[in-house]
Amino acid sequence: MLATTICIALFFIGWGILHDAGDETPWLTSGIGVSMVLIGAAMMREIVLRNSRARIAHQAPMLGRELESVYIRRENSKSADKLTIERNAELVRDIARKSDAAKVLGSFAAIHREIFELCDAYLNKNDLELRHIGNGSPRLGPLRKGRDTVARYHRYHLLKWAEIEIGNLNRVSAENAQSTEKLDAAHNAIGVLDYALGFYPEDRSLLDSRAALSEMFVSVEVSRLVDGAEHEAFQGNLKQAKRNYREALYVLGKDSIFNEGRELAAGRILQEIEKLDRFENGDKSAPAYAD
């Protein structure tokens, strides 16, 4: 179609040139020339198509072999990922061996976290395999047994990890560390407990520890704010001191947990705020916070 369009244009251009040159039959001469161009274009098209067909015919077997190799590699990959009886036993033994080693070095949270993550990865893979196994499969029994075994390791090392993080928080608190260090340790412990509760939301020990840590976190945070308020008051920054006291009140009540300890702390903070108000209003009976 492209060649035909070009030839039609050349026909009229040649006709016009030959007519101006005085040719008696310009249309005939131009037609013969254009016809030769069109025949040449058709021959060139045939040559190109023949070469293309020959190249495709030559490459077709190679393409078939390549597709076959891709399919074989994909099938081999599936077989490698398949949780066979032997592979399942190997993974369970590896987890059991690492679990025994972790019990010897039981004070390192990172070790228990690593084994927990191994157990979690195994259980996810095991569950995926069990969804596609028929009742008559010889893998069904070993996979179920492996799941039950690794589930016990999963729970043990997750709880041990949380226990060590709580122990680290207690150690930091016993060392009279700075409040920021205590808060960081409390954040870590609470984060691990919340993560563990995502797996075992009904575990009583986790729930009790989470409640205790929440109280400890509130206590540390309130102490930090009260210390800051007292320092600001001593420096004469009464407005900032009151802001710190009010923030401490917010921390005491933001989780809607009320007990005697929090009520006593809130009462003392309100008394300090009242003292600051009286001092700002010029009450001579109020304590002097700064010279």
mmCIF file of C-alpha atoms in Angstrom:
data_model
loop_
_atom_site.group_PDB
_atom_site.id
_atom_site.type_symbol
_atom_site.label_atom_id
_atom_site.label_comp_id
_atom_site.label_asym_id
_atom_site.label_seq_id
_atom_site.Cartn_x
_atom_site.Cartn_y
_atom_site.Cartn_z
ATOM 1 C CA MET A 1 0.000 0.000 0.000
ATOM 2 C CA LEU A 2 2.864 2.369 0.760
ATOM 3 C CA ALA A 3 4.556 1.547 -2.556
ATOM 4 C CA THR A 4 1.284 1.988 -4.482
ATOM 5 C CA THR A 5 0.687 5.390 -2.899
ATOM 6 C CA ILE A 6 4.214 6.529 -3.760
ATOM 7 C CA CYS A 7 3.890 5.209 -7.324
ATOM 8 C CA ILE A 8 0.611 7.083 -7.896
ATOM 9 C CA ALA A 9 2.274 10.282 -6.734
ATOM 10 C CA LEU A 10 5.294 9.607 -8.969
ATOM 11 C CA PHE A 11 2.989 8.901 -11.947
ATOM 12 C CA PHE A 12 1.373 12.319 -11.832
ATOM 13 C CA ILE A 13 4.653 14.095 -11.113
ATOM 14 C CA GLY A 14 6.326 12.316 -14.064
ATOM 15 C CA TRP A 15 3.350 13.019 -16.301
ATOM 16 C CA GLY A 16 3.546 16.716 -15.523
ATOM 17 C CA ILE A 17 7.305 16.879 -16.131
ATOM 18 C CA LEU A 18 7.122 14.968 -19.430
ATOM 19 C CA HIS A 19 4.171 17.053 -20.603
ATOM 20 C CA ASP A 20 6.103 20.251 -19.975
ATOM 21 C CA ALA A 21 9.049 18.729 -21.825
ATOM 22 C CA GLY A 22 6.903 18.207 -24.949
ATOM 23 C CA ASP A 23 6.479 14.431 -24.805
ATOM 24 C CA GLU A 24 3.559 13.390 -26.999
ATOM 25 C CA THR A 25 2.498 10.499 -24.680
ATOM 26 C CA PRO A 26 3.620 11.567 -21.216
ATOM 27 C CA TRP A 27 1.098 9.367 -19.507
ATOM 28 C CA LEU A 28 2.484 6.249 -21.227
ATOM 29 C CA THR A 29 6.112 6.955 -20.429
ATOM 30 C CA SER A 30 5.286 7.867 -16.822
ATOM 31 C CA GLY A 31 3.081 4.781 -16.455
ATOM 32 C CA ILE A 32 5.838 2.455 -17.692
ATOM 33 C CA GLY A 33 8.343 3.941 -15.253
ATOM 34 C CA VAL A 34 5.968 3.779 -12.303
ATOM 35 C CA SER A 35 5.022 0.187 -13.182
ATOM 36 C CA MET A 36 8.680 -0.861 -13.053
ATOM 37 C CA VAL A 37 9.020 0.763 -9.614
ATOM 38 C CA LEU A 38 5.876 -1.007 -8.378
ATOM 39 C CA ILE A 39 7.073 -4.398 -9.690
ATOM 40 C CA GLY A 40 10.423 -3.868 -7.969
ATOM 41 C CA ALA A 41 8.719 -3.032 -4.686
ATOM 42 C CA ALA A 42 6.600 -6.209 -4.920
ATOM 43 C CA MET A 43 9.719 -8.317 -5.591
ATOM 44 C CA MET A 44 11.547 -6.698 -2.654
ATOM 45 C CA ARG A 45 8.555 -7.393 -0.376
ATOM 46 C CA GLU A 46 8.594 -11.071 -1.378
ATOM 47 C CA ILE A 47 12.331 -11.358 -0.680
ATOM 48 C CA VAL A 48 11.949 -9.772 2.748
ATOM 49 C CA LEU A 49 8.981 -11.998 3.662
ATOM 50 C CA ARG A 50 10.799 -15.145 2.549
ATOM 51 C CA ASN A 51 13.838 -14.271 4.670
ATOM 52 C CA SER A 52 11.587 -13.515 7.651
ATOM 53 C CA ARG A 53 9.729 -16.832 7.280
ATOM 54 C CA ALA A 54 13.022 -18.721 7.016
ATOM 55 C CA ARG A 55 14.352 -17.012 10.144
ATOM 56 C CA ILE A 56 11.151 -17.807 12.104
ATOM 57 C CA ALA A 57 11.234 -21.426 10.929
ATOM 58 C CA HIS A 58 14.845 -21.670 12.076
ATOM 59 C CA GLN A 59 14.164 -20.110 15.495
ATOM 60 C CA ALA A 60 10.925 -22.000 16.255
ATOM 61 C CA PRO A 61 12.643 -25.171 17.553
ATOM 62 C CA MET A 62 14.988 -23.053 19.683
ATOM 63 C CA LEU A 63 12.002 -21.162 21.134
ATOM 64 C CA GLY A 64 10.228 -24.429 21.879
ATOM 65 C CA ARG A 65 13.280 -25.772 23.696
ATOM 66 C CA GLU A 66 13.592 -22.537 25.676
ATOM 67 C CA LEU A 67 9.934 -22.643 26.739
ATOM 68 C CA GLU A 68 10.347 -26.282 27.700
ATOM 69 C CA SER A 69 13.408 -25.449 29.838
ATOM 70 C CA VAL A 70 11.501 -22.625 31.556
ATOM 71 C CA TYR A 71 8.667 -25.022 32.364
ATOM 72 C CA ILE A 72 11.118 -27.608 33.701
ATOM 73 C CA ARG A 73 12.838 -24.997 35.881
ATOM 74 C CA ARG A 74 9.483 -23.851 37.244
ATOM 75 C CA GLU A 75 8.460 -27.410 38.053
ATOM 76 C CA ASN A 76 11.827 -28.060 39.701
ATOM 77 C CA SER A 77 11.410 -24.885 41.748
ATOM 78 C CA LYS A 78 7.992 -26.055 42.921
ATOM 79 C CA SER A 79 9.461 -29.421 43.876
ATOM 80 C CA ALA A 80 12.273 -27.714 45.800
ATOM 81 C CA ASP A 81 9.780 -25.577 47.730
ATOM 82 C CA LYS A 82 7.519 -28.534 48.434
ATOM 83 C CA LEU A 83 7.521 -29.596 52.073
ATOM 84 C CA THR A 84 8.337 -33.266 51.645
ATOM 85 C CA ILE A 85 8.435 -35.746 54.522
ATOM 86 C CA GLU A 86 12.239 -35.589 54.576
ATOM 87 C CA ARG A 87 12.350 -31.782 54.347
ATOM 88 C CA ASN A 88 9.714 -31.469 57.057
ATOM 89 C CA ALA A 89 11.668 -33.743 59.418
ATOM 90 C CA GLU A 90 14.856 -31.798 58.702
ATOM 91 C CA LEU A 91 13.244 -28.435 59.527
ATOM 92 C CA VAL A 92 11.686 -29.736 62.754
ATOM 93 C CA ARG A 93 15.033 -31.214 63.874
ATOM 94 C CA ASP A 94 16.820 -27.936 63.117
ATOM 95 C CA ILE A 95 14.299 -25.942 65.166
ATOM 96 C CA ALA A 96 14.528 -28.432 68.045
ATOM 97 C CA ARG A 97 18.339 -28.261 68.017
ATOM 98 C CA LYS A 98 18.374 -24.467 68.070
ATOM 99 C CA SER A 99 15.733 -24.430 70.783
ATOM 100 C CA ASP A 100 17.890 -26.640 73.019
ATOM 101 C CA ALA A 101 20.857 -24.328 72.444
ATOM 102 C CA ALA A 102 18.754 -21.263 73.285
ATOM 103 C CA LYS A 103 17.726 -22.778 76.599
ATOM 104 C CA VAL A 104 21.418 -22.897 77.562
ATOM 105 C CA LEU A 105 21.836 -19.207 76.608
ATOM 106 C CA GLY A 106 18.399 -18.293 77.889
ATOM 107 C CA SER A 107 19.150 -14.713 78.935
ATOM 108 C CA PHE A 108 19.532 -13.323 75.392
ATOM 109 C CA ALA A 109 16.282 -12.033 73.935
ATOM 110 C CA ALA A 110 17.631 -11.972 70.355
ATOM 111 C CA ILE A 111 18.169 -15.751 70.359
ATOM 112 C CA HIS A 112 14.601 -16.483 71.421
ATOM 113 C CA ARG A 113 13.303 -13.983 68.895
ATOM 114 C CA GLU A 114 15.267 -15.685 66.103
ATOM 115 C CA ILE A 115 13.929 -19.136 66.986
ATOM 116 C CA PHE A 116 10.392 -17.785 67.298
ATOM 117 C CA GLU A 117 10.685 -16.321 63.784
ATOM 118 C CA LEU A 118 11.950 -19.676 62.465
ATOM 119 C CA CYS A 119 8.955 -21.387 64.056
ATOM 120 C CA ASP A 120 6.576 -18.802 62.631
ATOM 121 C CA ALA A 121 7.989 -19.236 59.112
ATOM 122 C CA TYR A 122 7.693 -23.028 59.401
ATOM 123 C CA LEU A 123 4.104 -22.860 60.670
ATOM 124 C CA ASN A 124 3.080 -20.556 57.821
ATOM 125 C CA LYS A 125 4.600 -22.914 55.253
ATOM 126 C CA ASN A 126 3.104 -25.934 57.007
ATOM 127 C CA ASP A 127 -0.385 -24.393 56.986
ATOM 128 C CA LEU A 128 -0.058 -23.598 53.277
ATOM 129 C CA GLU A 129 0.939 -27.188 52.502
ATOM 130 C CA LEU A 130 -1.873 -28.668 54.599
ATOM 131 C CA ARG A 131 -4.465 -26.701 52.629
ATOM 132 C CA HIS A 132 -3.494 -28.594 49.466
ATOM 133 C CA ILE A 133 -2.936 -32.106 50.849
ATOM 134 C CA GLY A 134 -5.525 -34.795 50.347
ATOM 135 C CA ASN A 135 -6.685 -37.023 53.179
ATOM 136 C CA GLY A 136 -4.866 -40.003 51.732
ATOM 137 C CA SER A 137 -1.498 -38.286 51.338
ATOM 138 C CA PRO A 138 1.430 -39.902 53.238
ATOM 139 C CA ARG A 139 2.642 -36.378 54.104
ATOM 140 C CA LEU A 140 -0.476 -35.535 56.107
ATOM 141 C CA GLY A 141 0.530 -37.264 59.342
ATOM 142 C CA PRO A 142 4.159 -36.020 59.478
ATOM 143 C CA LEU A 143 3.111 -32.466 58.660
ATOM 144 C CA ARG A 144 0.467 -32.397 61.379
ATOM 145 C CA LYS A 145 2.912 -33.840 63.899
ATOM 146 C CA GLY A 146 5.552 -31.282 62.869
ATOM 147 C CA ARG A 147 3.027 -28.472 63.229
ATOM 148 C CA ASP A 148 2.104 -29.550 66.766
ATOM 149 C CA THR A 149 5.777 -29.863 67.770
ATOM 150 C CA VAL A 150 6.860 -26.511 66.332
ATOM 151 C CA ALA A 151 3.767 -24.777 67.753
ATOM 152 C CA ARG A 152 5.040 -25.604 71.267
ATOM 153 C CA TYR A 153 8.449 -24.119 70.441
ATOM 154 C CA HIS A 154 6.694 -21.111 68.899
ATOM 155 C CA ARG A 155 4.797 -20.356 72.083
ATOM 156 C CA TYR A 156 7.709 -21.048 74.432
ATOM 157 C CA HIS A 157 10.227 -18.796 72.696
ATOM 158 C CA LEU A 158 7.753 -15.971 72.146
ATOM 159 C CA LEU A 159 6.865 -15.951 75.843
ATOM 160 C CA LYS A 160 10.539 -16.246 76.781
ATOM 161 C CA TRP A 161 11.391 -13.292 74.564
ATOM 162 C CA ALA A 162 8.693 -11.199 76.272
ATOM 163 C CA GLU A 163 9.857 -12.374 79.704
ATOM 164 C CA ILE A 164 13.441 -11.264 79.016
ATOM 165 C CA GLU A 165 12.310 -7.836 77.801
ATOM 166 C CA ILE A 166 10.317 -7.396 81.009
ATOM 167 C CA GLY A 167 13.372 -8.483 82.979
ATOM 168 C CA ASN A 168 15.465 -5.872 81.195
ATOM 169 C CA LEU A 169 12.929 -3.218 82.167
ATOM 170 C CA ASN A 170 13.033 -4.309 85.817
ATOM 171 C CA ARG A 171 16.828 -4.226 85.747
ATOM 172 C CA VAL A 172 16.865 -0.700 84.325
ATOM 173 C CA SER A 173 14.379 0.412 86.979
ATOM 174 C CA ALA A 174 16.436 -1.171 89.771
ATOM 175 C CA GLU A 175 19.556 0.651 88.596
ATOM 176 C CA ASN A 176 17.852 4.031 89.135
ATOM 177 C CA ALA A 177 18.411 4.899 85.500
ATOM 178 C CA GLN A 178 17.215 8.084 83.873
ATOM 179 C CA SER A 179 13.512 8.257 83.088
ATOM 180 C CA THR A 180 14.220 8.279 79.343
ATOM 181 C CA GLU A 181 16.052 4.943 79.663
ATOM 182 C CA LYS A 182 13.167 3.535 81.668
ATOM 183 C CA LEU A 183 10.678 4.736 79.067
ATOM 184 C CA ASP A 184 12.695 3.188 76.227
ATOM 185 C CA ALA A 185 12.872 -0.122 78.078
ATOM 186 C CA ALA A 186 9.142 0.055 78.820
ATOM 187 C CA HIS A 187 8.368 0.771 75.153
ATOM 188 C CA ASN A 188 10.383 -2.267 74.080
ATOM 189 C CA ALA A 189 8.729 -4.549 76.616
ATOM 190 C CA ILE A 190 5.218 -3.307 75.797
ATOM 191 C CA GLY A 191 5.892 -3.692 72.072
ATOM 192 C CA VAL A 192 6.951 -7.324 72.516
ATOM 193 C CA LEU A 193 3.965 -8.056 74.759
ATOM 194 C CA ASP A 194 1.533 -6.542 72.275
ATOM 195 C CA TYR A 195 3.167 -8.593 69.514
ATOM 196 C CA ALA A 196 2.858 -11.761 71.611
ATOM 197 C CA LEU A 197 -0.777 -10.997 72.424
ATOM 198 C CA GLY A 198 -1.428 -10.876 68.691
ATOM 199 C CA PHE A 199 -0.646 -14.604 68.618
ATOM 200 C CA TYR A 200 -1.992 -15.587 72.052
ATOM 201 C CA PRO A 201 -4.611 -12.997 73.027
ATOM 202 C CA GLU A 202 -6.059 -15.140 75.834
ATOM 203 C CA ASP A 203 -2.791 -15.904 77.602
ATOM 204 C CA ARG A 204 -3.278 -14.827 81.214
ATOM 205 C CA SER A 205 0.429 -14.280 81.943
ATOM 206 C CA LEU A 206 0.743 -11.972 78.939
ATOM 207 C CA LEU A 207 -2.381 -10.039 79.893
ATOM 208 C CA ASP A 208 -1.223 -9.604 83.503
ATOM 209 C CA SER A 209 2.250 -8.521 82.388
ATOM 210 C CA ARG A 210 0.758 -6.067 79.908
ATOM 211 C CA ALA A 211 -1.400 -4.476 82.618
ATOM 212 C CA ALA A 212 1.556 -4.247 85.010
ATOM 213 C CA LEU A 213 3.765 -2.700 82.338
ATOM 214 C CA SER A 214 1.097 -0.148 81.491
ATOM 215 C CA GLU A 215 1.040 0.955 85.131
ATOM 216 C CA MET A 216 4.839 1.106 85.226
ATOM 217 C CA PHE A 217 4.964 3.122 82.017
ATOM 218 C CA VAL A 218 2.389 5.605 83.339
ATOM 219 C CA SER A 219 4.274 5.893 86.614
ATOM 220 C CA VAL A 220 7.599 6.600 84.908
ATOM 221 C CA GLU A 221 6.067 9.092 82.478
ATOM 222 C CA VAL A 222 4.180 10.932 85.233
ATOM 223 C CA SER A 223 7.318 11.073 87.395
ATOM 224 C CA ARG A 224 9.261 12.556 84.490
ATOM 225 C CA LEU A 225 6.620 15.221 83.888
ATOM 226 C CA VAL A 226 6.301 16.079 87.593
ATOM 227 C CA ASP A 227 10.093 16.400 87.916
ATOM 228 C CA GLY A 228 10.073 18.688 84.900
ATOM 229 C CA ALA A 229 7.241 20.752 86.386
ATOM 230 C CA GLU A 230 9.079 21.152 89.676
ATOM 231 C CA HIS A 231 12.215 22.237 87.847
ATOM 232 C CA GLU A 232 10.283 24.791 85.756
ATOM 233 C CA ALA A 233 8.566 26.128 88.875
ATOM 234 C CA PHE A 234 11.896 26.521 90.636
ATOM 235 C CA GLN A 235 13.188 28.472 87.616
ATOM 236 C CA GLY A 236 10.132 30.708 87.748
ATOM 237 C CA ASN A 237 8.528 29.329 84.567
ATOM 238 C CA LEU A 238 5.137 28.840 86.192
ATOM 239 C CA LYS A 239 3.140 28.524 82.980
ATOM 240 C CA GLN A 240 5.400 25.764 81.682
ATOM 241 C CA ALA A 241 5.247 24.080 85.084
ATOM 242 C CA LYS A 242 1.458 24.022 84.939
ATOM 243 C CA ARG A 243 1.573 22.643 81.405
ATOM 244 C CA ASN A 244 3.765 19.784 82.606
ATOM 245 C CA TYR A 245 1.398 19.086 85.513
ATOM 246 C CA ARG A 246 -1.625 19.067 83.202
ATOM 247 C CA GLU A 247 0.141 16.718 80.794
ATOM 248 C CA ALA A 248 0.855 14.413 83.745
ATOM 249 C CA LEU A 249 -2.870 14.432 84.553
ATOM 250 C CA TYR A 250 -3.619 13.530 80.960
ATOM 251 C CA VAL A 251 -1.205 10.585 81.095
ATOM 252 C CA LEU A 252 -2.880 9.369 84.291
ATOM 253 C CA GLY A 253 -6.313 9.300 82.716
ATOM 254 C CA LYS A 254 -5.823 8.700 78.968
ATOM 255 C CA ASP A 255 -6.258 4.902 79.132
ATOM 256 C CA SER A 256 -9.410 5.174 81.323
ATOM 257 C CA ILE A 257 -7.884 3.050 84.092
ATOM 258 C CA PHE A 258 -8.649 4.298 87.595
ATOM 259 C CA ASN A 259 -7.157 2.963 90.817
ATOM 260 C CA GLU A 260 -6.133 4.258 94.201
ATOM 261 C CA GLY A 261 -2.536 4.980 93.199
ATOM 262 C CA ARG A 262 -3.553 7.076 90.220
ATOM 263 C CA GLU A 263 -6.152 8.964 92.249
ATOM 264 C CA LEU A 264 -3.572 9.865 94.902
ATOM 265 C CA ALA A 265 -1.089 11.008 92.243
ATOM 266 C CA ALA A 266 -3.752 13.087 90.510
ATOM 267 C CA GLY A 267 -4.742 14.683 93.833
ATOM 268 C CA ARG A 268 -1.162 15.740 94.586
ATOM 269 C CA ILE A 269 -0.750 17.185 91.085
ATOM 270 C CA LEU A 270 -3.965 19.197 91.395
ATOM 271 C CA GLN A 271 -2.714 20.587 94.711
ATOM 272 C CA GLU A 272 0.519 21.714 93.032
ATOM 273 C CA ILE A 273 -1.434 23.399 90.238
ATOM 274 C CA GLU A 274 -3.557 25.242 92.818
ATOM 275 C CA LYS A 275 -0.400 26.420 94.596
ATOM 276 C CA LEU A 276 0.957 27.752 91.299
ATOM 277 C CA ASP A 277 -2.321 29.549 90.612
ATOM 278 C CA ARG A 278 -2.290 31.187 94.053
ATOM 279 C CA PHE A 279 1.329 32.230 93.655
ATOM 280 C CA GLU A 280 0.587 33.783 90.247
ATOM 281 C CA ASN A 281 -2.358 35.683 91.770
ATOM 282 C CA GLY A 282 -0.127 37.130 94.459
ATOM 283 C CA ASP A 283 -1.271 34.963 97.386
ATOM 284 C CA LYS A 284 1.398 35.497 100.058
ATOM 285 C CA SER A 285 0.526 32.201 101.713
ATOM 286 C CA ALA A 286 1.566 30.267 98.588
ATOM 287 C CA PRO A 287 5.110 28.799 98.634
ATOM 288 C CA ALA A 288 7.807 30.743 96.857
ATOM 289 C CA TYR A 289 9.037 28.800 93.851
ATOM 290 C CA ALA A 290 11.789 31.160 92.767
ATOM 291 C CA ASP A 291 13.678 34.190 94.041
#
